[in-house]
CSV table of C-alpha atoms in Angstrom, one decimal:
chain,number,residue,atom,x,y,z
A,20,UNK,CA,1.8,95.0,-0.4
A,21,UNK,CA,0.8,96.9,2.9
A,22,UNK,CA,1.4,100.6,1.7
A,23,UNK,CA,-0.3,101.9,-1.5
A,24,UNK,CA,2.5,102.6,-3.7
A,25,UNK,CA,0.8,105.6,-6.0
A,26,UNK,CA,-0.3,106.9,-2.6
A,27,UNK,CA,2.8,106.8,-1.6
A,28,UNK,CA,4.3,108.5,-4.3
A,29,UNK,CA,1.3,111.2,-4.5
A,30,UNK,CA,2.7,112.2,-0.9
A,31,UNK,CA,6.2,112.4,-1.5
A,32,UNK,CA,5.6,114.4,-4.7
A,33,UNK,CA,3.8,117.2,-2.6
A,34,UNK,CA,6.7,117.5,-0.9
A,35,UNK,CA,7.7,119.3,2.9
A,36,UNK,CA,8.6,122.0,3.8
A,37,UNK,CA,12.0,122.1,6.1
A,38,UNK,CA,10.8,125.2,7.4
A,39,UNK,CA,10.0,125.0,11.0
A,40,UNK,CA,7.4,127.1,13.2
A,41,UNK,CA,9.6,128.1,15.9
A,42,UNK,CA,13.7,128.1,16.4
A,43,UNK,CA,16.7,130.0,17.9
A,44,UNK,CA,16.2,133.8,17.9
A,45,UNK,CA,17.9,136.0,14.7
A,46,UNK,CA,21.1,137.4,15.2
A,47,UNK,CA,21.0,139.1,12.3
A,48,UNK,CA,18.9,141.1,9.9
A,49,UNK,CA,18.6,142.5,6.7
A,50,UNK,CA,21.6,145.7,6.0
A,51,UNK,CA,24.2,143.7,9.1
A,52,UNK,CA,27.4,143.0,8.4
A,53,UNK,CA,28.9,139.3,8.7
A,54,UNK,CA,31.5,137.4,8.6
A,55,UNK,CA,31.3,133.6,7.8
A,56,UNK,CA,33.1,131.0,10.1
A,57,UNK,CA,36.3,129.9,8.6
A,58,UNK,CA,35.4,126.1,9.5
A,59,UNK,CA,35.7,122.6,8.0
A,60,UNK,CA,33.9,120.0,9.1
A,61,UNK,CA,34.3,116.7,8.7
A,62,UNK,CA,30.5,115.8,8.6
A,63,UNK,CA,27.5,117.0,6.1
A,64,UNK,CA,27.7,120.5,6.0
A,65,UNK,CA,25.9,123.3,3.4
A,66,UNK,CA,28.3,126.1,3.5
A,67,UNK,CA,30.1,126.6,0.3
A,68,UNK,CA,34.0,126.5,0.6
A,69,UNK,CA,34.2,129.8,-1.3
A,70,UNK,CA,32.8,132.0,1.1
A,71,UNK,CA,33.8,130.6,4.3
A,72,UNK,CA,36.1,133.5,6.3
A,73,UNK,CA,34.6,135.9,3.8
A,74,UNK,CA,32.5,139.0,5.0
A,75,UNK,CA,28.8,139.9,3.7
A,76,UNK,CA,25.5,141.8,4.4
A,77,UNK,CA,22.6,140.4,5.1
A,78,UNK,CA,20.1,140.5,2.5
A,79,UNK,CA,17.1,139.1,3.8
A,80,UNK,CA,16.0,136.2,6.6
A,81,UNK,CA,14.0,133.8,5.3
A,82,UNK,CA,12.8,132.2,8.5
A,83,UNK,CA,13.1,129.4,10.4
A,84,UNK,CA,14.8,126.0,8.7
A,85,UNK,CA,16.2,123.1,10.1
A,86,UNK,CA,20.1,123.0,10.9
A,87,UNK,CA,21.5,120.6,7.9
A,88,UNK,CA,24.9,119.6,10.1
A,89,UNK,CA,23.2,118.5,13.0
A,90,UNK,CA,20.1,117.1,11.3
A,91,UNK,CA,22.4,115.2,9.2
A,92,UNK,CA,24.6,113.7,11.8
A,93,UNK,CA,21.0,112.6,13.8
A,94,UNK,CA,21.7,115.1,16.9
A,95,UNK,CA,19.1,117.4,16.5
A,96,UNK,CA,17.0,119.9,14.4
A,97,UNK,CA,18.6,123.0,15.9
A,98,UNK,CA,16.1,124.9,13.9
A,99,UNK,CA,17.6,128.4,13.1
A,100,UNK,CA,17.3,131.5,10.6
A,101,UNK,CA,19.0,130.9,7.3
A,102,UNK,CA,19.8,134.5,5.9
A,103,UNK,CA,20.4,135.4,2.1
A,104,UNK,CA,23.5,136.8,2.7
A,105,UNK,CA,25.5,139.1,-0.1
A,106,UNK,CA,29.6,138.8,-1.2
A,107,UNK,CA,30.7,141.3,-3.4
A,108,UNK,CA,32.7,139.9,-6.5
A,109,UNK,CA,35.5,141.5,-5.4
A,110,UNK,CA,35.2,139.8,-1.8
A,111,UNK,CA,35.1,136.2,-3.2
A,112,UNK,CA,37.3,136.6,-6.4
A,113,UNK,CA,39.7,139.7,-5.3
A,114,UNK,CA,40.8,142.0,-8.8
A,115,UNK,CA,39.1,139.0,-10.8
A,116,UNK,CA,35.9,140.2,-9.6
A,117,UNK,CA,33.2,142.5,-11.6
A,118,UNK,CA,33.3,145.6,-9.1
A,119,UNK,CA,29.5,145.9,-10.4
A,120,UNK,CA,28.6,142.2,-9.8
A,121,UNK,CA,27.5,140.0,-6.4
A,122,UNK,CA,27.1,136.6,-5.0
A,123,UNK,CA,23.6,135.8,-2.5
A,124,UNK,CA,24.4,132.5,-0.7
A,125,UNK,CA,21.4,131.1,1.9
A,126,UNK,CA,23.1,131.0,4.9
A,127,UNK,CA,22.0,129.2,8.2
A,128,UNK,CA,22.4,131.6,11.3
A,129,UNK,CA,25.3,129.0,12.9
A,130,UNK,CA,27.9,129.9,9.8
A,131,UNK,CA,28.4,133.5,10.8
A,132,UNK,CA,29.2,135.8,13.5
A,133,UNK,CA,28.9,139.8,13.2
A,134,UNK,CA,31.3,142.2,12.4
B,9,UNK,CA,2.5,104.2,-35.1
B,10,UNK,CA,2.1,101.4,-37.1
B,11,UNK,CA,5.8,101.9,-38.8
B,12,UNK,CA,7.8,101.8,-35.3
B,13,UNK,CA,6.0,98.5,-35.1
B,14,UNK,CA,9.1,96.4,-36.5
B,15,UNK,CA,11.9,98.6,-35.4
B,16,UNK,CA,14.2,96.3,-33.2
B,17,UNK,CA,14.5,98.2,-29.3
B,18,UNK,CA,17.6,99.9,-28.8
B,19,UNK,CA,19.9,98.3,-26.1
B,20,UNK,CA,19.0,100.8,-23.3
B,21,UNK,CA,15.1,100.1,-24.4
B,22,UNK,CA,15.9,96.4,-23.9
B,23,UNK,CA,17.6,96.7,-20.9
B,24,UNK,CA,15.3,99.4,-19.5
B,25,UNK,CA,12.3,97.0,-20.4
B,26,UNK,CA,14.0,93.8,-19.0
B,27,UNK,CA,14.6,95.9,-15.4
B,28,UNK,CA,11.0,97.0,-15.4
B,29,UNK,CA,9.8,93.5,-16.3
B,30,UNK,CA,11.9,92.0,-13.6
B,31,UNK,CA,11.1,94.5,-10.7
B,32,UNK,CA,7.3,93.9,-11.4
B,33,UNK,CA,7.5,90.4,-11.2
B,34,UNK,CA,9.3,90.7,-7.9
B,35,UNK,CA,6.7,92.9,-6.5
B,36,UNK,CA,9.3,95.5,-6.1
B,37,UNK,CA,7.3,97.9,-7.7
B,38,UNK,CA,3.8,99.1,-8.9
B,39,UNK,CA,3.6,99.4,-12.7
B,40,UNK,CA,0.8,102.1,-11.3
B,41,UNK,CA,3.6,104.1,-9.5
B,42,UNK,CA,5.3,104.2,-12.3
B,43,UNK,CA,2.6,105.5,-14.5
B,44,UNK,CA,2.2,108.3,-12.1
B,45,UNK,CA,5.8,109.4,-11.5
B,46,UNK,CA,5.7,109.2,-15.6
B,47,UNK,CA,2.7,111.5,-15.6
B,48,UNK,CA,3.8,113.7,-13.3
B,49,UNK,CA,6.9,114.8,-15.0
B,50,UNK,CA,5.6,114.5,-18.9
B,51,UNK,CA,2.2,116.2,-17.4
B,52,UNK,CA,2.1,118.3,-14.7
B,53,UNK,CA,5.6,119.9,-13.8
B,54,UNK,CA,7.3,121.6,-16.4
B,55,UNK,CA,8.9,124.8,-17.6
B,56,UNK,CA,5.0,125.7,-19.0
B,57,UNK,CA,4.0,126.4,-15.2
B,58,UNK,CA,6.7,128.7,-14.9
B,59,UNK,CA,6.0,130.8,-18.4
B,60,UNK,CA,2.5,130.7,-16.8
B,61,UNK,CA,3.6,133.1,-13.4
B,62,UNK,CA,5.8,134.9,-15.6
B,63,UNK,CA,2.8,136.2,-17.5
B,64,UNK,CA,0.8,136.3,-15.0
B,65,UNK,CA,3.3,138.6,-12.9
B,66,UNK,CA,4.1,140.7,-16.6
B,67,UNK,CA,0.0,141.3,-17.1
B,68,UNK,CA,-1.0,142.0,-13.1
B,69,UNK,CA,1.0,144.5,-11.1
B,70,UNK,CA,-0.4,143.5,-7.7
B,71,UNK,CA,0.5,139.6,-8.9
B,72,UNK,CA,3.4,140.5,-9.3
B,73,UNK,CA,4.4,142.3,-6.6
B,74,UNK,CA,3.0,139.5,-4.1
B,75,UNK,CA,4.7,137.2,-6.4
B,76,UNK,CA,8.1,138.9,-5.1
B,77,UNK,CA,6.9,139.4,-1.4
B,78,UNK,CA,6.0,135.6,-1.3
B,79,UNK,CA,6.7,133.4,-4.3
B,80,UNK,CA,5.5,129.9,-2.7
B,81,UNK,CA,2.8,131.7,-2.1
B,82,UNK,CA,2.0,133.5,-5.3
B,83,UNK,CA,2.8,130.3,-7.2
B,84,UNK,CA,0.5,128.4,-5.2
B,85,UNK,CA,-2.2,130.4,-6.5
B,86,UNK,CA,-2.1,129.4,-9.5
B,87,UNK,CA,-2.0,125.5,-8.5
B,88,UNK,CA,1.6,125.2,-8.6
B,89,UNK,CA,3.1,123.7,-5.7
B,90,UNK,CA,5.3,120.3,-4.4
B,91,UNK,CA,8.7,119.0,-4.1
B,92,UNK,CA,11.9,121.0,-4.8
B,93,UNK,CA,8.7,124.3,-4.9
B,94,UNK,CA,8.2,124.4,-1.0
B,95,UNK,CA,10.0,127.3,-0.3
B,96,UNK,CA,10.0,129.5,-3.2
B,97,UNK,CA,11.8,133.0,-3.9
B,98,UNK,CA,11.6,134.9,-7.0
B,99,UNK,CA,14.0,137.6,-7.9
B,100,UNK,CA,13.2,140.2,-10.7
B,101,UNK,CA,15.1,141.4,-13.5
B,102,UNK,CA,15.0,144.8,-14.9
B,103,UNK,CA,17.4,147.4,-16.6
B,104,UNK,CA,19.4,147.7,-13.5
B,105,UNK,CA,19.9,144.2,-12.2
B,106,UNK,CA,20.5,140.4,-13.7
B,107,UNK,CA,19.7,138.1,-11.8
B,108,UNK,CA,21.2,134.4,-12.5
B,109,UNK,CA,20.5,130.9,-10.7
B,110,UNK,CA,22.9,127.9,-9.7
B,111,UNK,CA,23.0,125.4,-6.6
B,112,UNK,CA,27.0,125.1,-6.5
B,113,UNK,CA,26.6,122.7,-3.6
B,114,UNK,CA,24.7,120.1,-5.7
B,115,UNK,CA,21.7,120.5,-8.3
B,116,UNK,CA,19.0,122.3,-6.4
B,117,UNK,CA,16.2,123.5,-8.8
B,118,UNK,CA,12.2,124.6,-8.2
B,119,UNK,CA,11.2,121.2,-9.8
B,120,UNK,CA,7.1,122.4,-9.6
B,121,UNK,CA,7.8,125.9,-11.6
B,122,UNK,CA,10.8,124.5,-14.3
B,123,UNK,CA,10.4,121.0,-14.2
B,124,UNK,CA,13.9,119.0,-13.9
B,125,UNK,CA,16.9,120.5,-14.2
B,126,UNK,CA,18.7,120.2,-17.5
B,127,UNK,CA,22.2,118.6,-17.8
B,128,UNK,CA,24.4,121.7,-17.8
B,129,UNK,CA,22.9,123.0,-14.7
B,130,UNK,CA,23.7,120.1,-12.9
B,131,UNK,CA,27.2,120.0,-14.6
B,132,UNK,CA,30.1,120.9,-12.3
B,133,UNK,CA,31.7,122.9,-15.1
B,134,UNK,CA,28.3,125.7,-14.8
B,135,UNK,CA,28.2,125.4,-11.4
B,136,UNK,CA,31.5,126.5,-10.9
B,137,UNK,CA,31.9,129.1,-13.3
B,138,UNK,CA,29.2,131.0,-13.2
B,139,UNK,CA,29.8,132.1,-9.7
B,140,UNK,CA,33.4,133.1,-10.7
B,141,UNK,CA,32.7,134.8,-14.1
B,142,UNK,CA,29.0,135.1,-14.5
B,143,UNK,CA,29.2,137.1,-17.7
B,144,UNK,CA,31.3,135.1,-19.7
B,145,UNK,CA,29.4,132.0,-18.9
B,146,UNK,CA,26.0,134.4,-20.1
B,147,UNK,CA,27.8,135.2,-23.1
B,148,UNK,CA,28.5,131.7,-23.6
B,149,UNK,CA,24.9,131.5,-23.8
B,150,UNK,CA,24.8,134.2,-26.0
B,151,UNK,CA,23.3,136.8,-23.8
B,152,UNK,CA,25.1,139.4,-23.8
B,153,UNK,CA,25.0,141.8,-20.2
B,154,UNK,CA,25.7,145.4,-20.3
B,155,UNK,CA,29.0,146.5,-18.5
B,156,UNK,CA,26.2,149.3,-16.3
B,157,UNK,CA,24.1,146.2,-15.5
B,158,UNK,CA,24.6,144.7,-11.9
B,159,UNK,CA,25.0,140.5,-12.2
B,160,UNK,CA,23.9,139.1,-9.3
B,161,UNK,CA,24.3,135.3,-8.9
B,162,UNK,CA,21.8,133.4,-6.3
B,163,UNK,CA,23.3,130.4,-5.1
B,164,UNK,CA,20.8,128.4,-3.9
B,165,UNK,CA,22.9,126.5,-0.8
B,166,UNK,CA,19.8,125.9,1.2
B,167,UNK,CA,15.9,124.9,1.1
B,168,UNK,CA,14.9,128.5,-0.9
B,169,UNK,CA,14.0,127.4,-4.6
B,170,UNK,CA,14.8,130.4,-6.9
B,171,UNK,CA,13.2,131.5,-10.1
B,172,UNK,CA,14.0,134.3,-12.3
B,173,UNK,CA,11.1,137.0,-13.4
B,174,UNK,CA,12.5,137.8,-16.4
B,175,UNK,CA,12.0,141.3,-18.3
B,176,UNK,CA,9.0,141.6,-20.4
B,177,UNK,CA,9.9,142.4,-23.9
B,178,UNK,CA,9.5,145.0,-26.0
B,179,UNK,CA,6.9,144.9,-28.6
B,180,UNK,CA,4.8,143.1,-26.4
B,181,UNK,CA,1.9,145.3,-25.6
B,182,UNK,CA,-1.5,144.1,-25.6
B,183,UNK,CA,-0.7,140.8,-25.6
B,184,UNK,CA,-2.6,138.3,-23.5
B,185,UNK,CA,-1.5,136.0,-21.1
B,186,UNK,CA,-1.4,133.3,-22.8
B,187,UNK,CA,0.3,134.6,-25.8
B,188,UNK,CA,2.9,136.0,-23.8
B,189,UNK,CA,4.0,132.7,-21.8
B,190,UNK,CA,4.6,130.8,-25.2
B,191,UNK,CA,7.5,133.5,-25.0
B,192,UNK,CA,9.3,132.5,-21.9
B,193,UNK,CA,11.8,129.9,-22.1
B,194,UNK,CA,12.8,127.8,-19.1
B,195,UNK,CA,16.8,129.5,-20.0
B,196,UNK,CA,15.1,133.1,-19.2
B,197,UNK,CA,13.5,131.8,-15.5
B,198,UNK,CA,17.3,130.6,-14.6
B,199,UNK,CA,18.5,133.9,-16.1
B,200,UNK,CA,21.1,132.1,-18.2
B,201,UNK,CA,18.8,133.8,-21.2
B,202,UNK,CA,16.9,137.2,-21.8
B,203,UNK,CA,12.9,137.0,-23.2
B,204,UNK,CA,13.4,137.8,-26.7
B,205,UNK,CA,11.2,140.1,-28.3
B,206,UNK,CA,8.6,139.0,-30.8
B,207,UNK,CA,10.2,138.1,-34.5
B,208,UNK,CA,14.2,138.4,-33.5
């Protein structure tokens, strides 16, 4: 067999990193207020239903990752910033919600716009 | 040993055997690949590694805090590192805040620092639950969360791997590093569990 199998394997086991080195600029940071696109895409996509429309505050950027949707669907890396981004209980749940308690979703840069 | 010798295989051990027998023979795979992957996951990555930062990070403040700044990094240092671990953040528990992990999207878990996830947290049941009622899923657990305690629930959606620092325990002064990590449990670094103190 051409490829060394346990090689192979070492290499996938350390694993890469889906960060990249340089992307779009940040249109956020940490203490802003979002909102997250209301959208539904037919393709791959990594935005929970449960917060789409729903407004947050960014908690921290992480950096740079590449774009899942795009990536997915083989047009492009659009690298971007993915944010931690915080929903209130209440926000997601209405009454139902712990006034006390909070969701943090990673969320890439192309899911939101400010509010 | 010996006694096992006569025991008849179990019909997944027979059918896992005849698979492995058959893929070898077709050259579909290494028996030597195998022996590694089985290695790796018996051997090398496991909730252990994670009980190790945790004590590390209870026993040295400045660990700790760059532990927090920069978990893949922190990690790293002590030789933990790899698939599902590239990109690590670690979020701190204390009298304030609890802190509690889930990937509602599919099963995503810090493979290098907890090993491979267990069956519940890849269950759709957990994963959507403990978003909508975080508490009663803990107390499920039996971990009980005081009503002046904050929950917050990470959702790891992207390539961030979470881990929980748990609080240290009472009771617990003095103790080494090593005696302290035989505390930890993998439950306490999701935060579906609290670090019990010694004896209870």
């Amino acid at each position: 067999m051409a490829i060394n199998l346990v090689q192979a394997l070492g290499a996938a086991l350390a694993g890469a990193s889906s960060r990249e080195a340089e992307g779009s600029a940040p249109r956020f940071k940490a203490g802003d207020e979002v909102v997250v696109l209301n959208i539904n895409p037919s393709g791959h996509t990594r935005m929970p239903r449960y917060i789409r429309g729903k407004q947050g505050v960014i908690d921290r950027d992480h950096g740079i990752f590449v774009f899942p949707d795009t990536f997915a669907s083989g047009t492009g890396k659009k690298p971007q910033h993915v944010y931690s981004v915080r929903f209130t209980a209440r926000e997601l749940w209405g009454p139902q919600g712990n006034p006390k308690d909070a969701l943090l979703v990673d969320v890439w840069d192309d899911y939101m716009e400010p509010r | 040993m010996g006694e096992n010798h006569t025991r008849p295989l179990s019909e997944i051990e027979i059918r896992v055997k005849a698979l492995e027998t058959l893929l070898i023979e077709k050259g579909l795979v290494d028996p030597a690949a195998v022996d590694a992957l089985i290695d790796t996951y018996e051997h090398k990555v496991g909730p252990r590694n994670g009980a190790k930062v945790v004590a590390r990070a209870w026993t040295d403040p400045a660990y700790k805090q760059r532990l927090l700044a920069d978990g893949t990094k922190a990690i790293l240092e002590l030789g933990y590192s790899g698939i599902q671990g590239e990109d690590m953040v670690v979020v701190e528990n204390t009298p304030e805040v609890h802190n509690v992990l889930v990937c509602t999207l599919c099963s995503c878990y810090p493979w290098p620092t907890l090993g491979l996830p267990p069956v519940w947290y890849k269950s759709a049941p957990y994963r959507s639950r403990v978003v909508i009622d975080p508490r009663g899923v803990l107390k499920e657990f039996g971990t009980e969360v005081a009503d002046e305690v904050k929950v917050k629930v990470w959702d790891s959606t992207a390539e961030l791997r979470y881990m929980v620092l748990p609080e240290r325990p009472a009771g617990t002064e003095g103790w080494s590093e090593a005696q302290l990590a035989e505390l930890v449990s993998r439950d306490a670094m999701i935060g579906v569990a609290k670090v019990a103190a010694p004896g209870k």
